[in-house]
Amino acid sequence: MSGKTEDLDGVKQSLNTLKTRLERISDDLERAKIAEYVDLLNRPVSLMWRNLLGGTARGVGIAIGFTFFAATILYMLQMLGKLNLPIIGDYIADIVRIVQHQLEGRAY
């Protein structure tokens, strides 16, 4: 009789260990939001809509960032052009003139 009791205790302990591991795996999956990801993959229209909005936002951000970057570079080039450096000043002045003509819509 004691052999069967030991076997049952071993089985119960194994089942408790298995239950604890499964609960831990379930919690990890909940934290990783796997269910939301699978749900998103099952709705391709929603996935495309989110990607469209994300791509548009990135494109607008890049455009705004490049505009500020280009404006800063042009401002610095104009400041260097005002220093009347012998060789560099002429090249910088030409570049600034070309860019200003392009911004005004005139052909070079």
mmCIF file of C-alpha atoms in Angstrom:
data_model
loop_
_atom_site.group_PDB
_atom_site.id
_atom_site.type_symbol
_atom_site.label_atom_id
_atom_site.label_comp_id
_atom_site.label_asym_id
_atom_site.label_seq_id
_atom_site.Cartn_x
_atom_site.Cartn_y
_atom_site.Cartn_z
ATOM 1 C CA MET A 1 0.000 0.000 0.000
ATOM 2 C CA SER A 2 2.807 2.421 0.800
ATOM 3 C CA GLY A 3 4.279 1.923 -2.682
ATOM 4 C CA LYS A 4 1.068 3.144 -4.307
ATOM 5 C CA THR A 5 0.933 6.128 -1.964
ATOM 6 C CA GLU A 6 4.488 7.102 -2.870
ATOM 7 C CA ASP A 7 3.663 6.756 -6.553
ATOM 8 C CA LEU A 8 0.587 8.972 -6.151
ATOM 9 C CA ASP A 9 2.623 11.580 -4.229
ATOM 10 C CA GLY A 10 5.238 11.562 -7.009
ATOM 11 C CA VAL A 11 2.553 12.003 -9.666
ATOM 12 C CA LYS A 12 0.920 14.836 -7.698
ATOM 13 C CA GLN A 13 4.283 16.534 -7.285
ATOM 14 C CA SER A 14 4.997 16.179 -11.030
ATOM 15 C CA LEU A 15 1.564 17.587 -11.870
ATOM 16 C CA ASN A 16 2.101 20.526 -9.497
ATOM 17 C CA THR A 17 5.490 21.229 -11.103
ATOM 18 C CA LEU A 18 3.923 21.027 -14.557
ATOM 19 C CA LYS A 19 1.096 23.341 -13.476
ATOM 20 C CA THR A 20 3.590 25.887 -12.111
ATOM 21 C CA ARG A 21 5.597 25.825 -15.343
ATOM 22 C CA LEU A 22 2.492 26.197 -17.502
ATOM 23 C CA GLU A 23 1.337 29.177 -15.426
ATOM 24 C CA ARG A 24 4.764 30.771 -15.789
ATOM 25 C CA ILE A 25 4.725 30.203 -19.579
ATOM 26 C CA SER A 26 1.195 31.629 -19.760
ATOM 27 C CA ASP A 27 2.275 34.729 -17.841
ATOM 28 C CA ASP A 28 5.293 35.172 -20.119
ATOM 29 C CA LEU A 29 3.094 34.922 -23.216
ATOM 30 C CA GLU A 30 0.679 37.459 -21.752
ATOM 31 C CA ARG A 31 3.547 39.864 -21.129
ATOM 32 C CA ALA A 32 4.871 39.330 -24.659
ATOM 33 C CA LYS A 33 1.390 40.077 -26.050
ATOM 34 C CA ILE A 34 1.552 37.136 -28.426
ATOM 35 C CA ALA A 35 -2.254 36.921 -28.554
ATOM 36 C CA GLU A 36 -2.541 40.504 -29.833
ATOM 37 C CA TYR A 37 0.137 39.823 -32.447
ATOM 38 C CA VAL A 38 -1.620 36.675 -33.683
ATOM 39 C CA ASP A 39 -4.934 38.550 -33.730
ATOM 40 C CA LEU A 40 -3.311 41.308 -35.783
ATOM 41 C CA LEU A 41 -1.929 38.762 -38.251
ATOM 42 C CA ASN A 42 -5.414 37.294 -38.659
ATOM 43 C CA ARG A 43 -6.771 40.731 -39.678
ATOM 44 C CA PRO A 44 -4.648 41.827 -42.669
ATOM 45 C CA VAL A 45 -6.681 45.005 -43.316
ATOM 46 C CA SER A 46 -5.897 46.260 -39.813
ATOM 47 C CA LEU A 47 -2.237 45.351 -40.270
ATOM 48 C CA MET A 48 -2.053 47.241 -43.586
ATOM 49 C CA TRP A 49 -3.814 50.275 -42.063
ATOM 50 C CA ARG A 50 -1.358 50.398 -39.157
ATOM 51 C CA ASN A 51 1.605 50.045 -41.506
ATOM 52 C CA LEU A 52 0.235 52.812 -43.741
ATOM 53 C CA LEU A 53 -0.143 55.184 -40.796
ATOM 54 C CA GLY A 54 3.282 54.270 -39.435
ATOM 55 C CA GLY A 55 4.942 54.767 -42.810
ATOM 56 C CA THR A 56 3.218 58.099 -43.324
ATOM 57 C CA ALA A 57 4.308 59.306 -39.893
ATOM 58 C CA ARG A 58 7.904 58.244 -40.576
ATOM 59 C CA GLY A 59 7.852 59.969 -43.965
ATOM 60 C CA VAL A 60 6.557 63.224 -42.511
ATOM 61 C CA GLY A 61 9.115 63.027 -39.715
ATOM 62 C CA ILE A 62 11.952 62.482 -42.176
ATOM 63 C CA ALA A 63 10.768 65.406 -44.317
ATOM 64 C CA ILE A 64 10.563 67.759 -41.352
ATOM 65 C CA GLY A 65 13.916 66.596 -40.004
ATOM 66 C CA PHE A 66 15.626 66.996 -43.367
ATOM 67 C CA THR A 67 14.144 70.477 -43.755
ATOM 68 C CA PHE A 68 15.586 71.597 -40.426
ATOM 69 C CA PHE A 69 18.911 69.941 -41.228
ATOM 70 C CA ALA A 70 19.137 71.564 -44.674
ATOM 71 C CA ALA A 71 18.130 74.962 -43.279
ATOM 72 C CA THR A 72 20.840 74.695 -40.617
ATOM 73 C CA ILE A 73 23.475 73.747 -43.195
ATOM 74 C CA LEU A 74 22.444 76.611 -45.487
ATOM 75 C CA TYR A 75 22.549 79.042 -42.588
ATOM 76 C CA MET A 76 26.041 77.878 -41.656
ATOM 77 C CA LEU A 77 27.173 78.122 -45.282
ATOM 78 C CA GLN A 78 25.850 81.687 -45.470
ATOM 79 C CA MET A 79 27.757 82.580 -42.300
ATOM 80 C CA LEU A 80 30.926 81.061 -43.777
ATOM 81 C CA GLY A 81 30.320 82.972 -47.003
ATOM 82 C CA LYS A 82 30.166 86.245 -45.087
ATOM 83 C CA LEU A 83 33.620 85.576 -43.645
ATOM 84 C CA ASN A 84 35.115 86.231 -47.110
ATOM 85 C CA LEU A 85 37.469 83.269 -47.015
ATOM 86 C CA PRO A 86 39.575 83.432 -50.201
ATOM 87 C CA ILE A 87 38.789 80.155 -51.983
ATOM 88 C CA ILE A 88 36.106 78.537 -49.857
ATOM 89 C CA GLY A 89 33.948 81.660 -49.743
ATOM 90 C CA ASP A 90 33.412 81.681 -53.545
ATOM 91 C CA TYR A 91 32.352 78.033 -53.602
ATOM 92 C CA ILE A 92 30.034 78.484 -50.654
ATOM 93 C CA ALA A 93 28.499 81.602 -52.206
ATOM 94 C CA ASP A 94 27.865 79.700 -55.457
ATOM 95 C CA ILE A 95 26.213 76.834 -53.575
ATOM 96 C CA VAL A 96 24.002 79.220 -51.603
ATOM 97 C CA ARG A 97 23.005 81.066 -54.784
ATOM 98 C CA ILE A 98 22.138 77.808 -56.561
ATOM 99 C CA VAL A 99 20.014 76.597 -53.669
ATOM 100 C CA GLN A 100 18.215 79.924 -53.331
ATOM 101 C CA HIS A 101 17.452 79.971 -57.062
ATOM 102 C CA GLN A 102 16.061 76.445 -56.855
ATOM 103 C CA LEU A 103 13.930 77.346 -53.848
ATOM 104 C CA GLU A 104 12.494 80.341 -55.689
ATOM 105 C CA GLY A 105 11.525 78.098 -58.583
ATOM 106 C CA ARG A 106 13.917 79.513 -61.144
ATOM 107 C CA ALA A 107 16.028 77.285 -63.340
ATOM 108 C CA TYR A 108 19.763 77.466 -62.789
#
